[in-house]
Amino acid sequence: MQIQKSARRVYLSLGIIALFSSNLFAQTAEEEAAELAKKLANPIASLISVPFQNNTDYGIGEFRGTRNTMNIQPVIPVSISENLNLITRVIIPVVTQYNITGENSKQAGVADVVASAFFSPKNSEKLTWGVGPALLLPFATNDLLATKKFGVGPTAIALKQTNGWTIGGLVNQIWSVAGEEDRPDVSQLFFQPFLVYNWKSGAGVGANMELTQNWQASQTTLWLNPTFSAVTSIGKQKTQFVIGPRFNLAAPTGGKADWGWRAVLVFLFPK
């Protein structure tokens, strides 16, 4: 975070006071950036945030297709007791893809939504964790982006934060329990280990892996996402920027991408 500082010195004593006040303000702002970065590295921190995560992937399949997925992911913590938080997280994918289902084809719209809720202790000193339900909601606006199924299953997260490092993992398993009978059932595992290092300035570097296992079709998809991040302000609005490449390490036959990139803009609403 860059802080503009100025002090007009008329007398030496006033200059010393102004300089001291300016340095104190910068230190406070840096500490705030570091604290926000630490919370952002924790997916179940008690911090309201609205991330817009954009993934663009190229060279997919037989027709060298392109897919752009904008994931809108509001995270809202709710205090439900003196010792327990409920962290709600919704992922709304907005997809535009070309030459994926066929040559010169295009699909666009909202895909199915995944909503999660984590019950997490407020005062976890050694290990931060949360468990709860995950829901697959059939809200897709395009049939080729839809499962047409309602699903449910468990989700869990655990992480450790120390000396600027955050290391942990998130997992969920969803089974379909209702929906259109002519569509395949859903039995899908998602696992995301992550590692982040944040400097006191709020800048950070890290990586995560995203493994999706479709048990029903015996298909595995695996992405590696290195990232660089920074916390700053747009006017009075606290924000985080994240950017990095994407590497598709495994995919179903005919569905692997050559490469991709990720860019994220997060709006923060600290208490």
XYZ file of N, CA and C in Angstrom:
813
model
N 0.836 -1.176 0.000
C 0.000 0.000 0.000
C 0.873 1.228 0.000
N 0.559 2.139 -0.900
C 1.333 3.364 -0.965
C 0.561 4.446 -0.231
N 1.223 5.113 0.694
C 0.622 6.182 1.481
C 1.315 7.485 1.135
N 0.553 8.492 0.736
C 1.126 9.799 0.447
C 1.330 10.540 1.759
N 2.570 11.053 1.942
C 2.911 11.735 3.193
C 3.529 13.094 2.859
N 3.096 14.144 3.579
C 3.700 15.469 3.402
C 3.654 16.207 4.728
N 4.683 16.990 4.988
C 4.729 17.813 6.206
C 5.492 19.082 5.878
N 4.820 20.194 5.933
C 5.467 21.485 5.665
C 6.163 21.946 6.931
N 7.495 22.138 6.807
C 8.287 22.501 7.975
C 8.465 24.025 8.020
N 7.889 24.652 9.023
C 8.080 26.087 9.254
C 9.124 26.304 10.336
N 9.032 25.520 11.396
C 10.022 25.545 12.451
C 10.569 24.131 12.606
N 11.793 24.026 13.095
C 12.436 22.730 13.237
C 11.628 21.818 14.135
N 11.115 22.322 15.244
C 10.370 21.484 16.177
C 9.092 20.964 15.536
N 8.399 21.852 14.788
C 7.180 21.421 14.111
C 7.509 20.380 13.048
N 8.667 20.521 12.391
C 9.080 19.548 11.375
C 9.297 18.180 11.977
N 9.930 18.123 13.149
C 10.160 16.850 13.819
C 8.837 16.195 14.180
N 7.897 16.991 14.704
C 6.586 16.452 15.072
C 5.863 15.929 13.835
N 5.895 16.693 12.740
C 5.209 16.280 11.513
C 5.815 15.008 10.949
N 7.155 14.922 10.962
C 7.820 13.740 10.447
C 7.485 12.520 11.287
N 7.484 12.691 12.604
C 7.149 11.580 13.490
C 5.718 11.110 13.260
N 4.782 12.049 13.119
C 3.386 11.693 12.896
C 3.209 10.963 11.571
N 3.938 11.441 10.540
C 3.845 10.806 9.223
C 4.355 9.381 9.253
N 5.489 9.149 9.909
C 6.042 7.804 10.012
C 5.120 6.887 10.801
N 4.493 7.430 11.844
C 3.573 6.637 12.645
C 2.369 6.225 11.812
N 1.868 7.148 10.973
C 0.720 6.852 10.108
C 1.084 5.770 9.099
N 2.292 5.865 8.516
C 2.732 4.867 7.539
C 2.852 3.497 8.187
N 3.384 3.461 9.425
C 3.526 2.197 10.128
C 2.157 1.569 10.381
N 1.183 2.418 10.781
C -0.154 1.906 11.037
C -0.771 1.362 9.758
N -0.612 2.085 8.641
C -1.162 1.636 7.370
C -0.520 0.331 6.921
N 0.797 0.194 7.128
C 1.499 -1.033 6.749
C 1.004 -2.204 7.583
N 0.803 -1.968 8.876
C 0.297 -3.028 9.743
C -1.099 -3.449 9.318
N -1.920 -2.472 8.907
C -3.268 -2.792 8.443
C -3.219 -3.642 7.178
N -2.332 -3.280 6.231
C -2.185 -4.050 4.991
C -1.730 -5.470 5.290
N -0.784 -5.605 6.221
C -0.286 -6.929 6.579
C -1.385 -7.778 7.207
N -2.203 -7.167 8.057
C -3.285 -7.899 8.702
C -4.351 -8.320 7.688
N -4.676 -7.432 6.740
C -5.647 -7.778 5.703
C -5.123 -8.908 4.821
N -3.829 -8.831 4.463
C -3.237 -9.883 3.646
C -3.276 -11.223 4.372
N -3.020 -11.208 5.672
C -3.064 -12.442 6.465
C -4.469 -13.026 6.476
N -5.476 -12.162 6.646
C -6.855 -12.652 6.651
C -7.265 -13.179 5.281
N -6.798 -12.518 4.219
C -7.160 -12.949 2.875
C -6.543 -14.297 2.527
N -5.398 -14.609 3.119
C -4.782 -15.920 2.899
C -5.562 -17.030 3.591
N -6.453 -16.639 4.496
C -7.290 -17.573 5.244
C -8.714 -17.518 4.680
N -9.160 -18.542 3.948
C -10.488 -18.500 3.334
C -11.653 -18.396 4.314
N -11.420 -18.679 5.603
C -12.502 -18.596 6.580
C -12.205 -17.548 7.649
N -11.431 -16.519 7.294
C -11.188 -15.419 8.224
C -12.474 -14.625 8.438
N -12.552 -13.945 9.582
C -13.719 -13.122 9.889
C -13.596 -11.780 9.174
N -13.771 -11.824 7.854
C -13.605 -10.649 7.011
C -14.570 -10.738 5.842
N -15.420 -9.727 5.689
C -16.314 -9.682 4.534
C -15.497 -9.313 3.309
N -15.591 -10.124 2.258
C -14.870 -9.835 1.021
C -15.705 -10.276 -0.169
N -15.465 -9.612 -1.310
C -16.148 -9.972 -2.552
C -15.090 -10.117 -3.634
N -14.575 -11.329 -3.852
C -13.586 -11.552 -4.909
C -14.254 -11.737 -6.272
N -13.618 -11.170 -7.296
C -13.961 -11.433 -8.688
C -12.743 -12.117 -9.301
N -12.838 -13.431 -9.451
C -11.709 -14.238 -9.919
C -11.920 -14.603 -11.386
N -11.043 -14.105 -12.255
C -11.179 -14.357 -13.685
C -10.110 -15.344 -14.155
N -10.557 -16.449 -14.764
C -9.662 -17.466 -15.311
C -9.872 -17.552 -16.818
N -8.792 -17.401 -17.587
C -8.857 -17.536 -19.037
C -7.899 -18.635 -19.459
N -8.426 -19.624 -20.186
C -7.646 -20.803 -20.572
C -7.702 -20.978 -22.088
N -6.551 -21.371 -22.681
C -6.403 -21.421 -24.128
C -5.982 -22.814 -24.596
N -6.312 -23.087 -25.873
C -5.861 -24.332 -26.495
C -6.530 -25.560 -25.932
N -7.831 -25.480 -25.703
C -8.557 -26.578 -25.069
C -9.089 -27.539 -26.127
N -8.715 -28.788 -26.014
C -9.317 -29.832 -26.818
C -8.986 -29.822 -28.296
N -9.772 -30.583 -29.045
C -9.542 -30.812 -30.466
C -9.597 -29.536 -31.283
N -10.457 -28.596 -30.898
C -10.671 -27.396 -31.709
C -9.930 -26.182 -31.150
N -8.983 -26.432 -30.244
C -8.139 -25.364 -29.680
C -8.999 -24.245 -29.094
N -9.947 -24.643 -28.277
C -10.925 -23.704 -27.747
C -10.378 -22.800 -26.652
N -11.188 -21.800 -26.311
C -10.873 -20.830 -25.253
C -12.057 -20.760 -24.301
N -11.736 -20.727 -23.013
C -12.798 -20.589 -22.009
C -12.431 -19.481 -21.038
N -13.384 -18.577 -20.789
C -13.205 -17.545 -19.761
C -14.257 -17.752 -18.677
N -13.782 -17.880 -17.433
C -14.676 -18.092 -16.302
C -14.449 -16.999 -15.265
N -15.476 -16.196 -15.047
C -15.447 -15.195 -13.982
C -16.209 -15.757 -12.785
N -15.452 -16.076 -11.713
C -16.065 -16.575 -10.481
C -16.316 -15.423 -9.524
N -17.580 -15.166 -9.234
C -17.956 -14.158 -8.242
C -18.147 -14.904 -6.923
N -17.359 -14.520 -5.894
C -17.248 -15.363 -4.702
C -17.412 -14.572 -3.398
N -18.583 -14.049 -3.100
C -18.740 -13.316 -1.832
C -18.532 -14.221 -0.618
N -17.786 -13.709 0.353
C -17.524 -14.417 1.612
C -18.055 -13.549 2.750
N -18.978 -14.110 3.543
C -19.613 -13.338 4.613
C -19.534 -14.120 5.917
N -18.810 -13.593 6.922
C -18.768 -14.253 8.235
C -19.922 -13.783 9.115
N -20.467 -14.701 9.903
C -21.551 -14.384 10.833
C -21.175 -14.953 12.196
N -21.210 -14.114 13.213
C -20.948 -14.574 14.580
C -22.215 -15.215 15.127
N -22.130 -16.507 15.455
C -23.330 -17.196 15.941
C -23.257 -17.509 17.439
N -22.075 -17.336 18.034
C -21.945 -17.462 19.481
C -20.638 -16.811 19.900
N -20.359 -16.840 21.191
C -19.137 -16.222 21.708
C -17.884 -16.893 21.161
N -17.989 -18.172 20.823
C -16.806 -18.929 20.419
C -16.869 -19.486 19.001
N -17.938 -19.154 18.247
C -18.127 -19.814 16.960
C -18.577 -18.829 15.892
N -17.917 -18.915 14.726
C -18.321 -18.168 13.535
C -18.935 -19.106 12.503
N -19.824 -18.564 11.696
C -20.312 -19.252 10.506
C -19.830 -18.446 9.303
N -18.987 -19.068 8.474
C -18.435 -18.398 7.297
C -19.162 -18.926 6.064
N -19.888 -18.072 5.382
C -20.597 -18.487 4.176
C -19.815 -18.048 2.943
N -19.764 -18.934 1.950
C -19.020 -18.658 0.727
C -19.815 -19.189 -0.464
N -20.074 -18.336 -1.435
C -20.820 -18.711 -2.638
C -19.925 -18.494 -3.850
N -19.918 -19.454 -4.779
C -19.142 -19.319 -6.018
C -20.119 -19.321 -7.186
N -20.190 -18.186 -7.886
C -21.090 -18.020 -9.029
C -20.229 -17.910 -10.280
N -20.151 -18.955 -11.119
C -19.308 -18.908 -12.315
C -20.079 -18.316 -13.511
N -19.470 -17.308 -14.124
C -20.012 -16.729 -15.360
C -19.051 -17.127 -16.476
N -19.527 -17.952 -17.403
C -18.659 -18.615 -18.373
C -18.943 -18.139 -19.788
N -17.865 -17.897 -20.547
C -17.950 -17.692 -21.991
C -16.900 -18.582 -22.630
N -17.316 -19.456 -23.563
C -16.366 -20.379 -24.176
C -16.607 -20.491 -25.680
N -15.474 -20.687 -26.382
C -15.498 -20.787 -27.838
C -14.811 -22.084 -28.268
N -15.390 -22.773 -29.240
C -14.777 -23.965 -29.836
C -14.482 -25.054 -28.806
N -15.344 -25.185 -27.824
C -15.186 -26.232 -26.819
C -16.054 -27.440 -27.184
N -17.327 -27.207 -27.451
C -18.253 -28.301 -27.760
C -18.248 -28.660 -29.243
N -17.627 -27.833 -30.067
C -17.558 -28.087 -31.499
C -16.895 -26.917 -32.189
N -16.521 -27.106 -33.454
C -15.872 -26.038 -34.204
C -16.847 -24.897 -34.447
N -16.360 -23.653 -34.219
C -17.161 -22.434 -34.392
C -18.360 -22.376 -33.440
N -18.273 -23.071 -32.312
C -19.357 -23.052 -31.323
C -19.072 -22.014 -30.247
N -20.134 -21.576 -29.606
C -19.996 -20.625 -28.502
C -21.094 -20.883 -27.476
N -20.725 -20.867 -26.198
C -21.696 -20.914 -25.109
C -21.347 -19.801 -24.115
N -22.380 -19.214 -23.544
C -22.167 -18.168 -22.547
C -23.316 -18.192 -21.551
N -23.001 -17.893 -20.303
C -24.032 -17.843 -19.282
C -23.479 -18.171 -17.913
N -24.373 -18.262 -16.955
C -24.020 -18.639 -15.585
C -24.026 -20.160 -15.491
N -22.985 -20.745 -14.927
C -22.941 -22.188 -14.673
C -23.527 -22.471 -13.288
N -23.534 -23.740 -12.899
C -24.089 -24.109 -11.595
C -23.308 -23.447 -10.457
N -24.027 -23.112 -9.400
C -23.477 -22.396 -8.252
C -23.135 -23.386 -7.143
N -22.004 -23.150 -6.477
C -21.624 -23.937 -5.299
C -21.624 -23.012 -4.081
N -22.372 -23.390 -3.059
C -22.447 -22.616 -1.816
C -21.932 -23.468 -0.668
N -21.084 -22.880 0.174
C -20.506 -23.595 1.316
C -20.713 -22.787 2.589
N -20.781 -23.494 3.703
C -20.871 -22.852 5.015
C -19.923 -23.577 5.967
N -19.039 -22.815 6.618
C -18.047 -23.394 7.520
C -18.318 -22.935 8.951
N -18.494 -23.870 9.850
C -18.549 -23.557 11.269
C -17.116 -23.591 11.789
N -16.649 -22.452 12.314
C -15.235 -22.319 12.672
C -15.078 -21.672 14.043
N -14.255 -22.267 14.938
C -13.990 -21.647 16.237
C -13.321 -20.280 16.072
N -13.666 -19.335 16.934
C -13.118 -17.980 16.836
C -11.679 -17.877 17.329
N -11.306 -18.676 18.296
C -10.012 -18.500 18.945
C -9.111 -19.712 18.744
N -8.918 -20.096 17.480
C -8.009 -21.209 17.179
C -6.590 -20.666 17.086
N -5.731 -21.001 18.046
C -4.382 -20.446 18.087
C -3.400 -21.271 17.250
N -3.439 -22.587 17.374
C -2.461 -23.415 16.678
C -2.920 -23.805 15.278
N -4.206 -24.099 15.128
C -4.729 -24.561 13.851
C -6.100 -23.949 13.627
N -6.271 -23.288 12.497
C -7.573 -22.743 12.124
C -8.302 -23.778 11.270
N -9.556 -24.040 11.605
C -10.285 -25.049 10.857
C -11.772 -24.708 10.802
N -12.451 -25.341 9.872
C -13.886 -25.164 9.746
C -14.490 -26.348 9.002
N -15.714 -26.696 9.361
C -16.430 -27.787 8.695
C -17.873 -27.362 8.487
N -18.514 -27.988 7.491
C -19.902 -27.661 7.240
C -20.408 -28.306 5.965
N -21.554 -27.848 5.461
C -22.134 -28.414 4.249
C -21.715 -27.637 3.001
N -21.727 -28.339 1.864
C -21.559 -27.719 0.547
C -22.750 -28.108 -0.311
N -23.259 -27.158 -1.083
C -24.438 -27.379 -1.909
C -24.127 -27.087 -3.367
N -24.588 -27.945 -4.266
C -24.562 -27.698 -5.698
C -25.956 -27.222 -6.098
N -26.050 -26.000 -6.608
C -27.340 -25.395 -6.925
C -27.489 -25.275 -8.446
N -28.514 -25.886 -9.043
C -28.666 -25.924 -10.509
C -29.229 -24.620 -11.060
N -28.406 -23.564 -11.006
C -28.835 -22.245 -11.451
C -28.311 -21.892 -12.843
N -27.707 -22.851 -13.547
C -27.097 -22.558 -14.846
C -28.136 -22.045 -15.834
N -27.728 -21.086 -16.670
C -28.621 -20.484 -17.666
C -28.413 -21.070 -19.053
N -27.438 -21.983 -19.200
C -27.162 -22.619 -20.481
C -27.051 -24.128 -20.247
N -27.794 -24.915 -21.017
C -27.829 -26.360 -20.793
C -26.448 -27.005 -20.902
N -25.573 -26.469 -21.765
C -24.249 -27.060 -21.950
C -23.288 -26.680 -20.823
N -23.699 -25.787 -19.928
C -22.897 -25.414 -18.762
C -23.505 -25.968 -17.473
N -24.521 -26.831 -17.609
C -25.323 -27.235 -16.462
C -25.220 -28.730 -16.188
N -25.366 -29.089 -14.905
C -25.535 -30.496 -14.534
C -27.011 -30.868 -14.440
N -27.867 -29.859 -14.234
C -29.304 -30.073 -14.022
C -29.559 -30.925 -12.786
N -28.643 -30.824 -11.811
C -28.747 -31.608 -10.588
C -28.594 -30.715 -9.363
N -29.318 -31.076 -8.290
C -29.102 -30.480 -6.975
C -28.245 -31.441 -6.175
N -27.161 -30.921 -5.580
C -26.236 -31.782 -4.862
C -25.932 -31.283 -3.464
N -25.439 -32.179 -2.631
C -25.100 -31.830 -1.257
C -23.955 -32.731 -0.794
N -23.185 -32.243 0.165
C -22.094 -33.026 0.718
C -21.349 -32.229 1.769
N -20.293 -32.810 2.352
C -19.523 -32.125 3.382
C -18.371 -31.310 2.783
N -17.952 -30.301 3.522
C -16.754 -29.547 3.175
C -15.965 -29.247 4.442
N -14.660 -29.105 4.304
C -13.795 -28.840 5.456
C -12.567 -28.069 5.007
N -11.994 -27.310 5.928
C -10.768 -26.577 5.669
C -9.926 -26.567 6.936
N -8.603 -26.601 6.772
C -7.669 -26.486 7.897
C -6.445 -25.736 7.410
N -5.901 -24.851 8.247
C -4.726 -24.083 7.855
C -3.948 -23.638 9.079
N -2.669 -23.353 8.843
C -1.758 -22.864 9.876
C -1.104 -21.591 9.380
N -1.067 -20.554 10.220
C -0.432 -19.291 9.868
C 0.668 -18.976 10.875
N 1.900 -18.737 10.358
C 3.029 -18.407 11.229
C 4.121 -17.700 10.438
N 4.648 -16.613 11.007
C 5.781 -15.881 10.427
C 5.562 -15.497 8.962
N 4.360 -15.072 8.646
C 4.050 -14.648 7.287
C 3.572 -15.754 6.377
N 3.722 -17.016 6.802
C 3.331 -18.159 5.985
C 1.913 -18.612 6.309
N 1.184 -19.015 5.282
C -0.110 -19.683 5.434
C -0.055 -20.970 4.630
N -0.332 -22.087 5.280
C -0.345 -23.373 4.591
C -1.589 -24.134 5.022
N -2.283 -24.710 4.050
C -3.505 -25.410 4.405
C -4.136 -26.090 3.216
N -5.380 -26.513 3.408
C -6.094 -27.194 2.342
C -7.592 -27.131 2.564
N -8.332 -27.147 1.457
C -9.788 -27.141 1.470
C -10.275 -28.336 0.662
N -11.352 -28.976 1.127
C -11.871 -30.146 0.429
C -13.390 -30.161 0.514
N -14.044 -30.628 -0.540
C -15.469 -30.927 -0.455
C -15.796 -32.118 -1.349
N -16.877 -32.788 -1.021
C -17.398 -33.906 -1.809
C -18.896 -33.698 -1.961
N -19.351 -33.669 -3.207
C -20.759 -33.401 -3.487
C -21.360 -34.573 -4.252
N -22.544 -35.015 -3.800
C -23.329 -36.028 -4.500
C -24.661 -35.415 -4.924
N -25.130 -35.729 -6.103
C -26.446 -35.255 -6.517
C -27.523 -36.052 -5.796
N -28.592 -35.360 -5.395
C -29.699 -36.006 -4.682
C -31.040 -35.750 -5.365
N -31.048 -34.882 -6.369
C -32.279 -34.592 -7.104
C -31.897 -33.942 -8.426
N -32.869 -33.867 -9.337
C -32.615 -33.235 -10.623
C -33.177 -34.043 -11.768
N -32.844 -33.640 -12.981
C -33.371 -34.293 -14.163
C -32.790 -35.703 -14.299
N -33.659 -36.676 -14.497
C -33.240 -38.071 -14.519
C -32.405 -38.423 -15.741
N -32.567 -37.662 -16.850
C -31.806 -37.992 -18.054
C -30.392 -37.422 -18.026
N -30.033 -36.715 -16.956
C -28.678 -36.205 -16.788
C -27.870 -37.129 -15.881
N -26.536 -37.252 -16.129
C -25.707 -38.109 -15.276
C -25.720 -37.645 -13.820
N -25.656 -38.595 -12.906
C -25.536 -38.256 -11.493
C -24.199 -37.564 -11.239
N -24.146 -36.787 -10.157
C -22.922 -36.089 -9.766
C -22.336 -36.763 -8.536
N -21.061 -37.115 -8.621
C -20.268 -37.554 -7.472
C -18.881 -36.983 -7.690
N -18.604 -35.859 -7.032
C -17.411 -35.083 -7.383
C -16.666 -34.612 -6.140
N -15.361 -34.850 -6.162
C -14.460 -34.394 -5.099
C -13.684 -33.181 -5.583
N -13.563 -32.173 -4.716
C -12.697 -31.024 -4.991
C -11.713 -30.888 -3.840
N -10.418 -30.792 -4.168
C -9.373 -30.653 -3.155
C -8.425 -29.539 -3.573
N -8.174 -28.596 -2.649
C -7.327 -27.437 -2.954
C -6.311 -27.199 -1.837
N -5.092 -27.754 -1.954
C -4.021 -27.370 -1.031
C -3.458 -26.011 -1.442
N -3.035 -25.193 -0.462
C -2.526 -23.852 -0.782
C -1.381 -23.464 0.139
N -0.500 -22.619 -0.394
C 0.653 -22.101 0.335
C 0.855 -20.651 -0.064
N 0.943 -19.746 0.930
C 1.095 -18.311 0.662
C 2.116 -17.733 1.637
N 2.956 -16.832 1.128
C 3.819 -16.039 2.014
C 3.495 -14.561 1.802
N 3.227 -13.835 2.883
C 2.926 -12.404 2.823
C 3.989 -11.598 3.553
N 4.485 -10.532 2.900
C 5.364 -9.589 3.538
C 4.543 -8.585 4.351
N 5.219 -7.805 5.176
C 4.521 -6.842 6.025
C 3.857 -5.735 5.222
N 4.298 -5.529 3.985
C 3.679 -4.523 3.125
C 2.301 -4.947 2.639
N 1.964 -6.226 2.797
C 0.712 -6.750 2.274
C 0.883 -7.480 0.958
N 2.076 -7.379 0.341
C 2.362 -8.130 -0.881
C 2.561 -9.598 -0.532
N 2.277 -10.466 -1.501
C 2.403 -11.882 -1.224
C 2.719 -12.689 -2.461
N 3.218 -13.892 -2.241
C 3.476 -14.839 -3.313
C 3.016 -16.208 -2.816
N 2.455 -16.999 -3.711
C 1.952 -18.293 -3.273
C 1.546 -19.160 -4.440
N 0.891 -20.254 -4.115
C 0.418 -21.177 -5.148
C -0.643 -22.078 -4.536
N -1.534 -22.551 -5.393
C -2.466 -23.586 -4.979
C -2.627 -24.601 -6.100
N -3.111 -25.767 -5.734
C -3.473 -26.783 -6.717
C -4.968 -27.043 -6.574
N -5.644 -27.224 -7.701
C -7.080 -27.467 -7.699
C -7.347 -28.810 -8.382
N -7.707 -29.785 -7.576
C -7.979 -31.129 -8.070
C -9.479 -31.377 -8.048
N -10.031 -31.734 -9.200
C -11.430 -32.135 -9.293
C -11.484 -33.577 -9.776
N -12.103 -34.447 -8.981
C -12.231 -35.859 -9.339
C -13.702 -36.186 -9.559
N -14.035 -36.486 -10.808
C -15.385 -36.906 -11.150
C -15.452 -38.429 -11.014
N -15.981 -38.903 -9.886
C -16.012 -40.331 -9.628
C -16.948 -41.055 -10.594
N -18.018 -40.375 -10.994
C -19.017 -41.000 -11.854
C -18.433 -41.333 -13.226
N -17.612 -40.411 -13.759
C -17.029 -40.614 -15.089
C -15.572 -41.059 -15.036
N -15.023 -41.228 -13.830
C -13.606 -41.604 -13.652
C -12.683 -40.623 -14.379
N -12.906 -39.326 -14.159
C -12.116 -38.284 -14.814
C -11.471 -37.380 -13.762
N -10.208 -36.998 -14.011
C -9.450 -36.147 -13.104
C -9.028 -34.873 -13.809
N -9.234 -33.734 -13.148
C -8.760 -32.450 -13.649
C -7.870 -31.829 -12.572
N -6.680 -31.349 -12.968
C -5.729 -30.794 -12.000
C -5.111 -29.529 -12.566
N -5.178 -28.453 -11.779
C -4.568 -27.169 -12.141
C -3.552 -26.772 -11.079
N -2.463 -26.137 -11.530
C -1.486 -25.493 -10.648
C -1.561 -23.995 -10.911
N -1.739 -23.204 -9.823
C -1.936 -21.756 -9.954
C -0.952 -20.978 -9.078
N 0.227 -20.610 -9.595
C 1.104 -19.696 -8.853
C 0.506 -18.285 -8.881
N 0.677 -17.531 -7.802
C 0.069 -16.198 -7.733
C 1.004 -15.177 -7.085
N 0.805 -13.935 -7.479
C 1.426 -12.772 -6.853
C 0.299 -11.838 -6.445
N 0.379 -11.253 -5.246
C -0.737 -10.453 -4.740
C -0.244 -9.187 -4.054
N -1.149 -8.214 -3.914
C -0.851 -6.965 -3.220
C -2.146 -6.391 -2.666
N -2.054 -5.785 -1.499
C -3.184 -5.101 -0.875
C -2.987 -3.606 -1.035
N -4.031 -2.899 -1.474
C -3.933 -1.465 -1.671
C -5.315 -0.845 -1.467
N -5.453 0.425 -1.827
C -6.737 1.118 -1.720
C -7.067 1.782 -3.041
N -8.329 1.714 -3.413
C -8.849 2.510 -4.525
C -9.761 3.546 -3.896
N -9.239 4.759 -3.741
C -9.941 5.739 -2.918
C -9.956 5.252 -1.484
N -11.138 5.106 -0.910
C -11.272 4.592 0.446
C -11.545 3.085 0.476
N -11.690 2.487 -0.709
C -12.020 1.071 -0.774
C -10.771 0.196 -0.683
N -10.697 -0.633 0.346
C -9.591 -1.574 0.482
C -9.750 -2.684 -0.551
N -8.655 -3.016 -1.222
C -8.717 -4.028 -2.271
C -7.466 -4.887 -2.247
N -7.584 -6.043 -2.882
C -6.430 -6.897 -3.151
C -6.429 -7.246 -4.638
N -5.231 -7.231 -5.227
C -5.039 -7.663 -6.602
C -4.208 -8.944 -6.593
N -4.610 -9.914 -7.407
C -3.886 -11.175 -7.526
C -3.743 -11.499 -9.008
N -2.571 -11.974 -9.408
C -2.374 -12.357 -10.801
C -1.364 -13.499 -10.878
N -1.504 -14.325 -11.916
C -0.554 -15.415 -12.092
C -0.961 -16.331 -13.234
N -0.049 -17.193 -13.661
C -0.343 -18.160 -14.724
C -1.105 -19.362 -14.177
N -1.679 -20.155 -15.107
C -2.357 -21.404 -14.760
C -1.809 -22.532 -15.630
N -1.558 -23.676 -14.991
C -1.013 -24.821 -15.703
C -1.946 -26.015 -15.510
N -2.471 -26.517 -16.624
C -3.398 -27.648 -16.594
C -2.600 -28.956 -16.626
N -2.385 -29.553 -15.457
C -1.529 -30.719 -15.341
C -2.237 -32.011 -15.733
N -3.556 -32.040 -15.595
C -4.322 -33.234 -15.970
C -5.731 -32.807 -16.334
N -6.338 -33.543 -17.279
C -7.692 -33.233 -17.728
C -8.268 -34.447 -18.433
N -9.611 -34.519 -18.538
C -10.211 -35.604 -19.312
C -9.739 -35.560 -20.768
N -9.795 -36.688 -21.448
C -9.367 -36.794 -22.843
C -10.066 -35.746 -23.704
N -9.264 -34.973 -24.435
C -9.813 -33.950 -25.309
C -10.184 -32.661 -24.610
N -9.868 -32.526 -23.309
C -10.279 -31.328 -22.584
C -9.154 -30.557 -21.934
N -7.903 -30.926 -22.241
C -6.774 -30.280 -21.588
C -6.440 -28.952 -22.263
N -6.135 -27.933 -21.451
C -5.745 -26.625 -21.967
C -4.229 -26.530 -22.077
N -3.751 -25.753 -23.053
C -2.308 -25.535 -23.192
C -1.774 -24.680 -22.046
N -2.485 -23.606 -21.740
C -2.067 -22.719 -20.664
C -3.212 -21.768 -20.345
N -3.042 -21.009 -19.261
C -4.054 -20.035 -18.891
C -3.486 -19.013 -17.925
N -4.319 -18.089 -17.514
C -3.908 -17.081 -16.527
C -5.086 -16.753 -15.626
N -4.748 -16.267 -14.437
C -5.748 -15.890 -13.430
C -5.490 -14.470 -12.963
N -6.563 -13.687 -12.867
C -6.495 -12.334 -12.306
C -7.678 -12.160 -11.361
N -7.402 -11.627 -10.180
C -8.435 -11.512 -9.154
C -8.444 -10.087 -8.610
N -9.645 -9.530 -8.475
C -9.840 -8.262 -7.787
C -10.764 -8.547 -6.604
N -10.281 -8.235 -5.399
C -11.050 -8.509 -4.172
C -11.398 -7.194 -3.489
N -12.681 -6.978 -3.263
C -13.122 -5.825 -2.474
C -13.264 -6.256 -1.023
N -12.619 -5.494 -0.122
C -12.543 -5.861 1.296
C -13.385 -4.909 2.133
N -14.010 -5.481 3.134
C -14.849 -4.680 4.028
C -14.511 -5.036 5.480
N -13.315 -4.564 5.942
C -12.901 -4.868 7.322
C -13.815 -4.180 8.324
N -13.951 -4.824 9.484
C -14.820 -4.258 10.531
C -14.160 -3.041 11.163
